[in-house]
Amino acid sequence: MTAGLQLGVIGSLALSVASSVAIVICNKALISTLGFPFATTLTSWHLMVTYCTLHVAQRLHFFEPKAIDGHTVILFGFLNGTSIGLLNLSLGFNSIGFYQMTKLAIIPFTVLLETIFLNKRFSETIKLSLMVLLLGVGIASVTDLELNLLGSVLSGLAIATTCVGQILTNTIQKKLKVSSTQLLYQSAPYQAAILFATGPFVDRLLTNRSVFAHKYTTPVVGFIILSCLIAVSVNFSTFLVIGTTSPVTYQVLGHLKTCLVLSFGYTLLHDPFTMKNILGILVAIFGMALYSFFSVRESKKKSTNDALPVSQQQQ
């Protein structure tokens, strides 16, 4: 991996972490403090603003759009939009603990799918580091585990669509040689469309309130605008990270964000924090450090092998 590419990866990871933590804090204020609980509809607005921003950027020649097969981009857009809706429904119909377990299950299922369908191999050291990471996040964030049939089905569908969507994000960028910006620009309208159409229904189901009947005060509108602006960075960095690294690395990064959000919640918002949370975060950070170390080591080893003549590789 060249120095320039390494800097690009580090930059995309940093942008993803910073923007994701920022939007969680903003949305927590919007939902908890200002009483705007319509998360799915809000996500559709995020995607519409993202598309409009990218459209302006394209018109100003910040990037060149690239045509992608219509069926591919429509399927991809609807799949990602459905994934977001199912994750929200999973949260609504399950306990917080079971929802956290759903998010934790995405990594092993992604590894399984990439192994079966893409013939990707994960070393024992990588698998071990992922197990340590998942154990730490589980200790830090999973509380109760209440099971119900509908919630379990929704969680299973959420895991499947999320895994496939993130694998496709990586595969489409590499196979079709499109950038993260080009793919997001093409797919955002379809993601926004499915959430815009289903969001009010999903939110009504989860909150028993209508997004159309909500009282939009100046602070609420202000935080909605701020949330949408931050979401442009979140959506862009998501595609960028998955394209430059892998779906598994993106999920590892997601759990780092979980630990940071828990820490920020305690520090800034005075959320309850126990020794169990602290222990879990420390174990998770250790797992992330192991994953980073082994990933970099294997990447360097692969680069060295690729640079050697075939005759030397076979010795």
PDB file of C-alpha atoms in Angstrom:
ATOM      1  CA  MET A   1       0.000   0.000   0.000  1.00  0.00           C
ATOM      2  CA  THR A   2       1.532   3.327  -1.063  1.00  0.00           C
ATOM      3  CA  ALA A   3       2.006   6.234   1.341  1.00  0.00           C
ATOM      4  CA  GLY A   4      -0.607   8.283  -0.518  1.00  0.00           C
ATOM      5  CA  LEU A   5      -3.170   5.480  -0.326  1.00  0.00           C
ATOM      6  CA  GLN A   6      -2.413   4.937   3.372  1.00  0.00           C
ATOM      7  CA  LEU A   7      -3.047   8.632   4.058  1.00  0.00           C
ATOM      8  CA  GLY A   8      -6.306   8.406   2.095  1.00  0.00           C
ATOM      9  CA  VAL A   9      -7.469   5.414   4.143  1.00  0.00           C
ATOM     10  CA  ILE A  10      -6.524   7.100   7.438  1.00  0.00           C
ATOM     11  CA  GLY A  11      -8.321  10.268   6.339  1.00  0.00           C
ATOM     12  CA  SER A  12     -11.487   8.363   5.382  1.00  0.00           C
ATOM     13  CA  LEU A  13     -11.461   6.487   8.720  1.00  0.00           C
ATOM     14  CA  ALA A  14     -11.002   9.725  10.689  1.00  0.00           C
ATOM     15  CA  LEU A  15     -13.778  11.469   8.738  1.00  0.00           C
ATOM     16  CA  SER A  16     -16.117   8.530   9.305  1.00  0.00           C
ATOM     17  CA  VAL A  17     -15.498   8.454  13.066  1.00  0.00           C
ATOM     18  CA  ALA A  18     -15.748  12.231  13.543  1.00  0.00           C
ATOM     19  CA  SER A  19     -18.913  12.660  11.459  1.00  0.00           C
ATOM     20  CA  SER A  20     -20.647   9.592  12.934  1.00  0.00           C
ATOM     21  CA  VAL A  21     -20.012  10.632  16.532  1.00  0.00           C
ATOM     22  CA  ALA A  22     -21.176  14.167  15.676  1.00  0.00           C
ATOM     23  CA  ILE A  23     -24.425  12.978  14.105  1.00  0.00           C
ATOM     24  CA  VAL A  24     -25.188  10.649  17.039  1.00  0.00           C
ATOM     25  CA  ILE A  25     -24.812  13.546  19.492  1.00  0.00           C
ATOM     26  CA  CYS A  26     -26.913  15.818  17.232  1.00  0.00           C
ATOM     27  CA  ASN A  27     -29.652  13.205  16.760  1.00  0.00           C
ATOM     28  CA  LYS A  28     -29.683  12.368  20.471  1.00  0.00           C
ATOM     29  CA  ALA A  29     -30.417  16.033  21.192  1.00  0.00           C
ATOM     30  CA  LEU A  30     -33.052  16.081  18.435  1.00  0.00           C
ATOM     31  CA  ILE A  31     -34.798  12.884  19.533  1.00  0.00           C
ATOM     32  CA  SER A  32     -34.349  12.883  23.315  1.00  0.00           C
ATOM     33  CA  THR A  33     -34.258  16.584  24.192  1.00  0.00           C
ATOM     34  CA  LEU A  34     -36.457  18.122  21.480  1.00  0.00           C
ATOM     35  CA  GLY A  35     -38.839  15.162  21.170  1.00  0.00           C
ATOM     36  CA  PHE A  36     -38.481  14.401  17.440  1.00  0.00           C
ATOM     37  CA  PRO A  37     -38.523  10.552  17.310  1.00  0.00           C
ATOM     38  CA  PHE A  38     -38.986  10.024  13.559  1.00  0.00           C
ATOM     39  CA  ALA A  39     -35.617   8.389  12.771  1.00  0.00           C
ATOM     40  CA  THR A  40     -36.529   6.650   9.491  1.00  0.00           C
ATOM     41  CA  THR A  41     -38.086   9.754   7.943  1.00  0.00           C
ATOM     42  CA  LEU A  42     -35.086  11.792   9.127  1.00  0.00           C
ATOM     43  CA  THR A  43     -32.763   9.331   7.355  1.00  0.00           C
ATOM     44  CA  SER A  44     -34.680   9.843   4.091  1.00  0.00           C
ATOM     45  CA  TRP A  45     -34.086  13.591   4.436  1.00  0.00           C
ATOM     46  CA  HIS A  46     -30.387  12.875   5.093  1.00  0.00           C
ATOM     47  CA  LEU A  47     -30.128  10.988   1.821  1.00  0.00           C
ATOM     48  CA  MET A  48     -32.048  13.601  -0.167  1.00  0.00           C
ATOM     49  CA  VAL A  49     -29.751  16.364   1.122  1.00  0.00           C
ATOM     50  CA  THR A  50     -26.731  14.153   0.347  1.00  0.00           C
ATOM     51  CA  TYR A  51     -27.910  13.668  -3.234  1.00  0.00           C
ATOM     52  CA  CYS A  52     -28.617  17.394  -3.700  1.00  0.00           C
ATOM     53  CA  THR A  53     -25.171  18.277  -2.311  1.00  0.00           C
ATOM     54  CA  LEU A  54     -23.453  15.788  -4.635  1.00  0.00           C
ATOM     55  CA  HIS A  55     -25.504  17.076  -7.580  1.00  0.00           C
ATOM     56  CA  VAL A  56     -24.281  20.613  -6.929  1.00  0.00           C
ATOM     57  CA  ALA A  57     -20.708  19.310  -6.527  1.00  0.00           C
ATOM     58  CA  GLN A  58     -21.004  17.472  -9.847  1.00  0.00           C
ATOM     59  CA  ARG A  59     -22.346  20.559 -11.603  1.00  0.00           C
ATOM     60  CA  LEU A  60     -19.365  22.502 -10.245  1.00  0.00           C
ATOM     61  CA  HIS A  61     -17.067  19.767 -11.675  1.00  0.00           C
ATOM     62  CA  PHE A  62     -15.766  18.532  -8.316  1.00  0.00           C
ATOM     63  CA  PHE A  63     -16.211  15.000  -9.682  1.00  0.00           C
ATOM     64  CA  GLU A  64     -17.303  13.347 -12.913  1.00  0.00           C
ATOM     65  CA  PRO A  65     -20.433  11.171 -12.766  1.00  0.00           C
ATOM     66  CA  LYS A  66     -20.079   7.657 -14.145  1.00  0.00           C
ATOM     67  CA  ALA A  67     -22.949   5.677 -15.602  1.00  0.00           C
ATOM     68  CA  ILE A  68     -23.729   2.453 -13.745  1.00  0.00           C
ATOM     69  CA  ASP A  69     -26.074  -0.266 -14.995  1.00  0.00           C
ATOM     70  CA  GLY A  70     -29.599   0.817 -14.059  1.00  0.00           C
ATOM     71  CA  HIS A  71     -30.696  -2.521 -12.604  1.00  0.00           C
ATOM     72  CA  THR A  72     -27.553  -2.710 -10.444  1.00  0.00           C
ATOM     73  CA  VAL A  73     -27.861   0.772  -8.967  1.00  0.00           C
ATOM     74  CA  ILE A  74     -31.640   0.488  -8.372  1.00  0.00           C
ATOM     75  CA  LEU A  75     -31.266  -2.896  -6.639  1.00  0.00           C
ATOM     76  CA  PHE A  76     -28.328  -1.568  -4.617  1.00  0.00           C
ATOM     77  CA  GLY A  77     -30.185   1.605  -3.606  1.00  0.00           C
ATOM     78  CA  PHE A  78     -33.356  -0.211  -2.566  1.00  0.00           C
ATOM     79  CA  LEU A  79     -31.350  -2.846  -0.673  1.00  0.00           C
ATOM     80  CA  ASN A  80     -29.493  -0.229   1.374  1.00  0.00           C
ATOM     81  CA  GLY A  81     -32.679   1.746   1.993  1.00  0.00           C
ATOM     82  CA  THR A  82     -34.465  -1.419   3.142  1.00  0.00           C
ATOM     83  CA  SER A  83     -31.533  -2.255   5.425  1.00  0.00           C
ATOM     84  CA  ILE A  84     -31.863   1.097   7.227  1.00  0.00           C
ATOM     85  CA  GLY A  85     -35.615   0.646   7.667  1.00  0.00           C
ATOM     86  CA  LEU A  86     -35.197  -2.912   8.995  1.00  0.00           C
ATOM     87  CA  LEU A  87     -32.536  -1.826  11.501  1.00  0.00           C
ATOM     88  CA  ASN A  88     -34.915   0.840  12.817  1.00  0.00           C
ATOM     89  CA  LEU A  89     -37.745  -1.696  13.042  1.00  0.00           C
ATOM     90  CA  SER A  90     -35.407  -4.133  14.788  1.00  0.00           C
ATOM     91  CA  LEU A  91     -34.654  -1.482  17.394  1.00  0.00           C
ATOM     92  CA  GLY A  92     -38.366  -0.751  17.802  1.00  0.00           C
ATOM     93  CA  PHE A  93     -39.498  -4.374  18.244  1.00  0.00           C
ATOM     94  CA  ASN A  94     -36.555  -5.642  20.323  1.00  0.00           C
ATOM     95  CA  SER A  95     -34.916  -4.750  23.597  1.00  0.00           C
ATOM     96  CA  ILE A  96     -31.817  -2.522  23.418  1.00  0.00           C
ATOM     97  CA  GLY A  97     -29.663  -5.520  24.362  1.00  0.00           C
ATOM     98  CA  PHE A  98     -30.999  -7.691  21.545  1.00  0.00           C
ATOM     99  CA  TYR A  99     -30.607  -4.811  19.072  1.00  0.00           C
ATOM    100  CA  GLN A 100     -26.935  -4.461  20.093  1.00  0.00           C
ATOM    101  CA  MET A 101     -26.515  -8.212  19.562  1.00  0.00           C
ATOM    102  CA  THR A 102     -28.003  -7.762  16.092  1.00  0.00           C
ATOM    103  CA  LYS A 103     -25.365  -5.155  15.265  1.00  0.00           C
ATOM    104  CA  LEU A 104     -22.621  -7.395  16.682  1.00  0.00           C
ATOM    105  CA  ALA A 105     -23.802 -10.289  14.484  1.00  0.00           C
ATOM    106  CA  ILE A 106     -23.147  -8.289  11.307  1.00  0.00           C
ATOM    107  CA  ILE A 107     -19.361  -8.890  11.460  1.00  0.00           C
ATOM    108  CA  PRO A 108     -19.417 -12.724  11.682  1.00  0.00           C
ATOM    109  CA  PHE A 109     -22.156 -12.910   9.039  1.00  0.00           C
ATOM    110  CA  THR A 110     -20.150 -10.636   6.720  1.00  0.00           C
ATOM    111  CA  VAL A 111     -17.081 -12.855   7.217  1.00  0.00           C
ATOM    112  CA  LEU A 112     -19.220 -15.934   6.494  1.00  0.00           C
ATOM    113  CA  LEU A 113     -20.757 -14.472   3.317  1.00  0.00           C
ATOM    114  CA  GLU A 114     -17.416 -13.231   1.958  1.00  0.00           C
ATOM    115  CA  THR A 115     -15.847 -16.639   2.652  1.00  0.00           C
ATOM    116  CA  ILE A 116     -18.649 -18.583   0.943  1.00  0.00           C
ATOM    117  CA  PHE A 117     -19.468 -16.372  -2.042  1.00  0.00           C
ATOM    118  CA  LEU A 118     -16.275 -14.360  -2.661  1.00  0.00           C
ATOM    119  CA  ASN A 119     -13.730 -17.026  -1.616  1.00  0.00           C
ATOM    120  CA  LYS A 120     -12.105 -14.515   0.726  1.00  0.00           C
ATOM    121  CA  ARG A 121      -9.851 -15.972   3.405  1.00  0.00           C
ATOM    122  CA  PHE A 122      -9.548 -14.565   6.919  1.00  0.00           C
ATOM    123  CA  SER A 123      -6.521 -15.624   8.979  1.00  0.00           C
ATOM    124  CA  GLU A 124      -6.892 -17.112  12.452  1.00  0.00           C
ATOM    125  CA  THR A 125      -5.290 -13.984  13.954  1.00  0.00           C
ATOM    126  CA  ILE A 126      -7.881 -11.728  12.274  1.00  0.00           C
ATOM    127  CA  LYS A 127     -10.717 -13.971  13.490  1.00  0.00           C
ATOM    128  CA  LEU A 128      -9.284 -13.921  17.021  1.00  0.00           C
ATOM    129  CA  SER A 129      -9.026 -10.113  17.063  1.00  0.00           C
ATOM    130  CA  LEU A 130     -12.631  -9.836  15.825  1.00  0.00           C
ATOM    131  CA  MET A 131     -13.780 -12.171  18.618  1.00  0.00           C
ATOM    132  CA  VAL A 132     -12.007 -10.006  21.223  1.00  0.00           C
ATOM    133  CA  LEU A 133     -13.574  -6.869  19.714  1.00  0.00           C
ATOM    134  CA  LEU A 134     -17.101  -8.336  19.704  1.00  0.00           C
ATOM    135  CA  LEU A 135     -16.671  -9.584  23.262  1.00  0.00           C
ATOM    136  CA  GLY A 136     -15.657  -6.097  24.428  1.00  0.00           C
ATOM    137  CA  VAL A 137     -18.501  -4.305  22.651  1.00  0.00           C
ATOM    138  CA  GLY A 138     -20.919  -6.928  23.957  1.00  0.00           C
ATOM    139  CA  ILE A 139     -19.781  -6.358  27.550  1.00  0.00           C
ATOM    140  CA  ALA A 140     -19.983  -2.569  27.125  1.00  0.00           C
ATOM    141  CA  SER A 141     -23.315  -2.238  25.336  1.00  0.00           C
ATOM    142  CA  VAL A 142     -25.482  -5.348  25.731  1.00  0.00           C
ATOM    143  CA  THR A 143     -27.757  -5.247  28.758  1.00  0.00           C
ATOM    144  CA  ASP A 144     -30.970  -7.266  28.579  1.00  0.00           C
ATOM    145  CA  LEU A 145     -31.753  -9.967  26.004  1.00  0.00           C
ATOM    146  CA  GLU A 146     -35.511 -10.251  25.556  1.00  0.00           C
ATOM    147  CA  LEU A 147     -36.533 -12.457  22.627  1.00  0.00           C
ATOM    148  CA  ASN A 148     -39.713 -12.307  20.543  1.00  0.00           C
ATOM    149  CA  LEU A 149     -40.537 -13.903  17.197  1.00  0.00           C
ATOM    150  CA  LEU A 150     -41.301 -10.739  15.194  1.00  0.00           C
ATOM    151  CA  GLY A 151     -38.268  -8.914  16.573  1.00  0.00           C
ATOM    152  CA  SER A 152     -36.020 -11.892  15.813  1.00  0.00           C
ATOM    153  CA  VAL A 153     -37.278 -12.114  12.213  1.00  0.00           C
ATOM    154  CA  LEU A 154     -36.751  -8.375  11.694  1.00  0.00           C
ATOM    155  CA  SER A 155     -33.239  -8.639  13.163  1.00  0.00           C
ATOM    156  CA  GLY A 156     -32.392 -11.544  10.855  1.00  0.00           C
ATOM    157  CA  LEU A 157     -33.580  -9.588   7.813  1.00  0.00           C
ATOM    158  CA  ALA A 158     -31.678  -6.494   8.989  1.00  0.00           C
ATOM    159  CA  ILE A 159     -28.453  -8.502   9.356  1.00  0.00           C
ATOM    160  CA  ALA A 160     -28.848 -10.106   5.918  1.00  0.00           C
ATOM    161  CA  THR A 161     -29.624  -6.865   4.037  1.00  0.00           C
ATOM    162  CA  THR A 162     -26.900  -4.908   5.860  1.00  0.00           C
ATOM    163  CA  CYS A 163     -24.226  -7.541   5.161  1.00  0.00           C
ATOM    164  CA  VAL A 164     -25.155  -7.907   1.490  1.00  0.00           C
ATOM    165  CA  GLY A 165     -25.464  -4.129   1.024  1.00  0.00           C
ATOM    166  CA  GLN A 166     -22.022  -3.434   2.484  1.00  0.00           C
ATOM    167  CA  ILE A 167     -20.385  -6.261   0.513  1.00  0.00           C
ATOM    168  CA  LEU A 168     -21.990  -4.856  -2.659  1.00  0.00           C
ATOM    169  CA  THR A 169     -20.722  -1.354  -1.798  1.00  0.00           C
ATOM    170  CA  ASN A 170     -17.169  -2.711  -1.849  1.00  0.00           C
ATOM    171  CA  THR A 171     -17.668  -5.081  -4.806  1.00  0.00           C
ATOM    172  CA  ILE A 172     -19.375  -2.550  -7.106  1.00  0.00           C
ATOM    173  CA  GLN A 173     -16.665   0.068  -6.534  1.00  0.00           C
ATOM    174  CA  LYS A 174     -13.887  -2.399  -7.323  1.00  0.00           C
ATOM    175  CA  LYS A 175     -15.511  -4.389 -10.130  1.00  0.00           C
ATOM    176  CA  LEU A 176     -17.016  -1.399 -11.995  1.00  0.00           C
ATOM    177  CA  LYS A 177     -14.111   0.928 -11.095  1.00  0.00           C
ATOM    178  CA  VAL A 178     -16.355   3.663  -9.731  1.00  0.00           C
ATOM    179  CA  SER A 179     -15.441   5.977  -6.874  1.00  0.00           C
ATOM    180  CA  SER A 180     -17.349   6.181  -3.593  1.00  0.00           C
ATOM    181  CA  THR A 181     -18.687   9.593  -4.674  1.00  0.00           C
ATOM    182  CA  GLN A 182     -19.926   8.283  -8.033  1.00  0.00           C
ATOM    183  CA  LEU A 183     -21.673   5.287  -6.446  1.00  0.00           C
ATOM    184  CA  LEU A 184     -23.293   7.379  -3.707  1.00  0.00           C
ATOM    185  CA  TYR A 185     -24.453   9.953  -6.277  1.00  0.00           C
ATOM    186  CA  GLN A 186     -26.120   7.256  -8.382  1.00  0.00           C
ATOM    187  CA  SER A 187     -27.711   5.291  -5.524  1.00  0.00           C
ATOM    188  CA  ALA A 188     -28.747   7.996  -3.022  1.00  0.00           C
ATOM    189  CA  PRO A 189     -32.009   8.911  -4.839  1.00  0.00           C
ATOM    190  CA  TYR A 190     -33.222   5.299  -4.675  1.00  0.00           C
ATOM    191  CA  GLN A 191     -32.242   4.921  -1.013  1.00  0.00           C
ATOM    192  CA  ALA A 192     -34.012   8.199  -0.237  1.00  0.00           C
ATOM    193  CA  ALA A 193     -37.093   7.188  -2.254  1.00  0.00           C
ATOM    194  CA  ILE A 194     -37.764   3.930  -0.421  1.00  0.00           C
ATOM    195  CA  LEU A 195     -37.242   5.569   2.989  1.00  0.00           C
ATOM    196  CA  PHE A 196     -39.289   8.630   2.040  1.00  0.00           C
ATOM    197  CA  ALA A 197     -42.160   6.345   1.014  1.00  0.00           C
ATOM    198  CA  THR A 198     -41.984   3.973   3.985  1.00  0.00           C
ATOM    199  CA  GLY A 199     -40.466   6.248   6.671  1.00  0.00           C
ATOM    200  CA  PRO A 200     -43.694   7.883   7.938  1.00  0.00           C
ATOM    201  CA  PHE A 201     -45.372   4.454   8.147  1.00  0.00           C
ATOM    202  CA  VAL A 202     -42.412   2.870   9.983  1.00  0.00           C
ATOM    203  CA  ASP A 203     -42.146   5.832  12.362  1.00  0.00           C
ATOM    204  CA  ARG A 204     -45.896   5.769  13.034  1.00  0.00           C
ATOM    205  CA  LEU A 205     -45.615   2.053  13.816  1.00  0.00           C
ATOM    206  CA  LEU A 206     -42.722   2.639  16.229  1.00  0.00           C
ATOM    207  CA  THR A 207     -43.824   5.875  17.930  1.00  0.00           C
ATOM    208  CA  ASN A 208     -47.611   5.977  17.555  1.00  0.00           C
ATOM    209  CA  ARG A 209     -47.173   9.542  16.283  1.00  0.00           C
ATOM    210  CA  SER A 210     -47.314  11.162  12.851  1.00  0.00           C
ATOM    211  CA  VAL A 211     -44.326  13.024  11.448  1.00  0.00           C
ATOM    212  CA  PHE A 212     -46.758  15.294   9.597  1.00  0.00           C
ATOM    213  CA  ALA A 213     -48.562  16.323  12.802  1.00  0.00           C
ATOM    214  CA  HIS A 214     -45.376  17.190  14.696  1.00  0.00           C
ATOM    215  CA  LYS A 215     -44.868  20.780  15.827  1.00  0.00           C
ATOM    216  CA  TYR A 216     -41.764  22.073  14.015  1.00  0.00           C
ATOM    217  CA  THR A 217     -40.300  24.715  16.311  1.00  0.00           C
ATOM    218  CA  THR A 218     -37.207  26.732  15.349  1.00  0.00           C
ATOM    219  CA  PRO A 219     -34.816  24.555  17.452  1.00  0.00           C
ATOM    220  CA  VAL A 220     -36.247  21.362  15.918  1.00  0.00           C
ATOM    221  CA  VAL A 221     -35.858  22.691  12.370  1.00  0.00           C
ATOM    222  CA  GLY A 222     -32.356  23.941  13.204  1.00  0.00           C
ATOM    223  CA  PHE A 223     -31.220  20.551  14.497  1.00  0.00           C
ATOM    224  CA  ILE A 224     -32.849  18.760  11.536  1.00  0.00           C
ATOM    225  CA  ILE A 225     -30.846  20.972   9.139  1.00  0.00           C
ATOM    226  CA  LEU A 226     -27.653  20.398  11.151  1.00  0.00           C
ATOM    227  CA  SER A 227     -28.290  16.643  11.195  1.00  0.00           C
ATOM    228  CA  CYS A 228     -28.801  16.598   7.406  1.00  0.00           C
ATOM    229  CA  LEU A 229     -25.576  18.536   6.806  1.00  0.00           C
ATOM    230  CA  ILE A 230     -23.547  16.196   9.016  1.00  0.00           C
ATOM    231  CA  ALA A 231     -25.206  13.229   7.271  1.00  0.00           C
ATOM    232  CA  VAL A 232     -23.633  14.286   3.951  1.00  0.00           C
ATOM    233  CA  SER A 233     -20.233  13.621   5.534  1.00  0.00           C
ATOM    234  CA  VAL A 234     -21.452  10.396   7.185  1.00  0.00           C
ATOM    235  CA  ASN A 235     -22.834   8.943   3.935  1.00  0.00           C
ATOM    236  CA  PHE A 236     -19.804   9.990   1.895  1.00  0.00           C
ATOM    237  CA  SER A 237     -17.300   8.583   4.416  1.00  0.00           C
ATOM    238  CA  THR A 238     -19.252   5.306   4.711  1.00  0.00           C
ATOM    239  CA  PHE A 239     -18.902   4.576   0.994  1.00  0.00           C
ATOM    240  CA  LEU A 240     -15.309   5.834   1.062  1.00  0.00           C
ATOM    241  CA  VAL A 241     -14.259   3.560   3.956  1.00  0.00           C
ATOM    242  CA  ILE A 242     -15.944   0.440   2.543  1.00  0.00           C
ATOM    243  CA  GLY A 243     -14.456   1.132  -0.900  1.00  0.00           C
ATOM    244  CA  THR A 244     -10.887   1.722   0.306  1.00  0.00           C
ATOM    245  CA  THR A 245     -10.841  -1.000   2.994  1.00  0.00           C
ATOM    246  CA  SER A 246     -13.504  -3.716   3.384  1.00  0.00           C
ATOM    247  CA  PRO A 247     -17.000  -4.264   4.829  1.00  0.00           C
ATOM    248  CA  VAL A 248     -15.476  -5.999   7.883  1.00  0.00           C
ATOM    249  CA  THR A 249     -13.114  -3.066   8.556  1.00  0.00           C
ATOM    250  CA  TYR A 250     -16.088  -0.697   8.300  1.00  0.00           C
ATOM    251  CA  GLN A 251     -17.960  -2.735  10.906  1.00  0.00           C
ATOM    252  CA  VAL A 252     -14.896  -2.732  13.190  1.00  0.00           C
ATOM    253  CA  LEU A 253     -14.819   1.053  12.808  1.00  0.00           C
ATOM    254  CA  GLY A 254     -18.525   1.135  13.652  1.00  0.00           C
ATOM    255  CA  HIS A 255     -17.862  -0.539  16.990  1.00  0.00           C
ATOM    256  CA  LEU A 256     -15.119   2.005  17.719  1.00  0.00           C
ATOM    257  CA  LYS A 257     -17.811   4.649  17.198  1.00  0.00           C
ATOM    258  CA  THR A 258     -20.062   2.782  19.655  1.00  0.00           C
ATOM    259  CA  CYS A 259     -17.327   2.942  22.302  1.00  0.00           C
ATOM    260  CA  LEU A 260     -16.725   6.641  21.595  1.00  0.00           C
ATOM    261  CA  VAL A 261     -20.451   7.423  21.755  1.00  0.00           C
ATOM    262  CA  LEU A 262     -20.720   5.612  25.105  1.00  0.00           C
ATOM    263  CA  SER A 263     -17.733   7.613  26.386  1.00  0.00           C
ATOM    264  CA  PHE A 264     -19.074  10.928  25.058  1.00  0.00           C
ATOM    265  CA  GLY A 265     -22.502  10.111  26.504  1.00  0.00           C
ATOM    266  CA  TYR A 266     -20.960   9.714  29.929  1.00  0.00           C
ATOM    267  CA  THR A 267     -18.627  12.734  29.651  1.00  0.00           C
ATOM    268  CA  LEU A 268     -20.914  15.269  27.955  1.00  0.00           C
ATOM    269  CA  LEU A 269     -24.446  14.047  28.590  1.00  0.00           C
ATOM    270  CA  HIS A 270     -23.877  12.373  31.988  1.00  0.00           C
ATOM    271  CA  ASP A 271     -25.399   9.063  30.869  1.00  0.00           C
ATOM    272  CA  PRO A 272     -25.121   6.197  33.406  1.00  0.00           C
ATOM    273  CA  PHE A 273     -21.703   4.510  33.209  1.00  0.00           C
ATOM    274  CA  THR A 274     -20.528   1.433  35.133  1.00  0.00           C
ATOM    275  CA  MET A 275     -17.313  -0.547  35.559  1.00  0.00           C
ATOM    276  CA  LYS A 276     -18.840  -3.070  33.125  1.00  0.00           C
ATOM    277  CA  ASN A 277     -19.006  -0.352  30.452  1.00  0.00           C
ATOM    278  CA  ILE A 278     -15.406   0.681  31.111  1.00  0.00           C
ATOM    279  CA  LEU A 279     -14.147  -2.935  31.029  1.00  0.00           C
ATOM    280  CA  GLY A 280     -16.041  -3.615  27.792  1.00  0.00           C
ATOM    281  CA  ILE A 281     -14.671  -0.511  26.088  1.00  0.00           C
ATOM    282  CA  LEU A 282     -11.083  -1.399  27.108  1.00  0.00           C
ATOM    283  CA  VAL A 283     -11.481  -4.978  25.801  1.00  0.00           C
ATOM    284  CA  ALA A 284     -13.025  -3.659  22.563  1.00  0.00           C
ATOM    285  CA  ILE A 285     -10.179  -1.164  22.049  1.00  0.00           C
ATOM    286  CA  PHE A 286      -7.675  -3.989  22.603  1.00  0.00           C
ATOM    287  CA  GLY A 287      -9.518  -6.058  19.978  1.00  0.00           C
ATOM    288  CA  MET A 288      -9.451  -3.120  17.527  1.00  0.00           C
ATOM    289  CA  ALA A 289      -5.717  -2.673  18.135  1.00  0.00           C
ATOM    290  CA  LEU A 290      -5.148  -6.369  17.425  1.00  0.00           C
ATOM    291  CA  TYR A 291      -7.265  -6.195  14.258  1.00  0.00           C
ATOM    292  CA  SER A 292      -5.382  -3.108  13.037  1.00  0.00           C
ATOM    293  CA  PHE A 293      -1.985  -4.680  13.794  1.00  0.00           C
ATOM    294  CA  PHE A 294      -2.739  -7.981  12.061  1.00  0.00           C
ATOM    295  CA  SER A 295      -4.464  -6.273   9.110  1.00  0.00           C
ATOM    296  CA  VAL A 296      -1.480  -3.978   8.480  1.00  0.00           C
ATOM    297  CA  ARG A 297       0.975  -6.864   8.894  1.00  0.00           C
ATOM    298  CA  GLU A 298      -0.925  -9.068   6.430  1.00  0.00           C
ATOM    299  CA  SER A 299      -1.299  -6.154   3.994  1.00  0.00           C
ATOM    300  CA  LYS A 300       2.469  -5.548   4.060  1.00  0.00           C
ATOM    301  CA  LYS A 301       3.145  -9.270   3.622  1.00  0.00           C
ATOM    302  CA  LYS A 302       0.781  -9.413   0.634  1.00  0.00           C
ATOM    303  CA  SER A 303       2.394  -6.327  -0.905  1.00  0.00           C
ATOM    304  CA  THR A 304       5.858  -7.890  -0.503  1.00  0.00           C
ATOM    305  CA  ASN A 305       4.713 -11.145  -2.091  1.00  0.00           C
ATOM    306  CA  ASP A 306       3.062  -9.305  -4.984  1.00  0.00           C
ATOM    307  CA  ALA A 307       6.307  -7.419  -5.619  1.00  0.00           C
ATOM    308  CA  LEU A 308       8.411 -10.603  -5.784  1.00  0.00           C
ATOM    309  CA  PRO A 309       8.988 -12.448  -9.082  1.00  0.00           C
ATOM    310  CA  VAL A 310       6.856 -15.590  -9.451  1.00  0.00           C
ATOM    311  CA  SER A 311       9.954 -17.802  -9.187  1.00  0.00           C
ATOM    312  CA  GLN A 312      10.808 -16.326  -5.744  1.00  0.00           C
ATOM    313  CA  GLN A 313       7.227 -16.599  -4.477  1.00  0.00           C
ATOM    314  CA  GLN A 314       7.269 -20.329  -5.207  1.00  0.00           C
ATOM    315  CA  GLN A 315      10.567 -21.001  -3.382  1.00  0.00           C
TER     316      GLN A 315
END
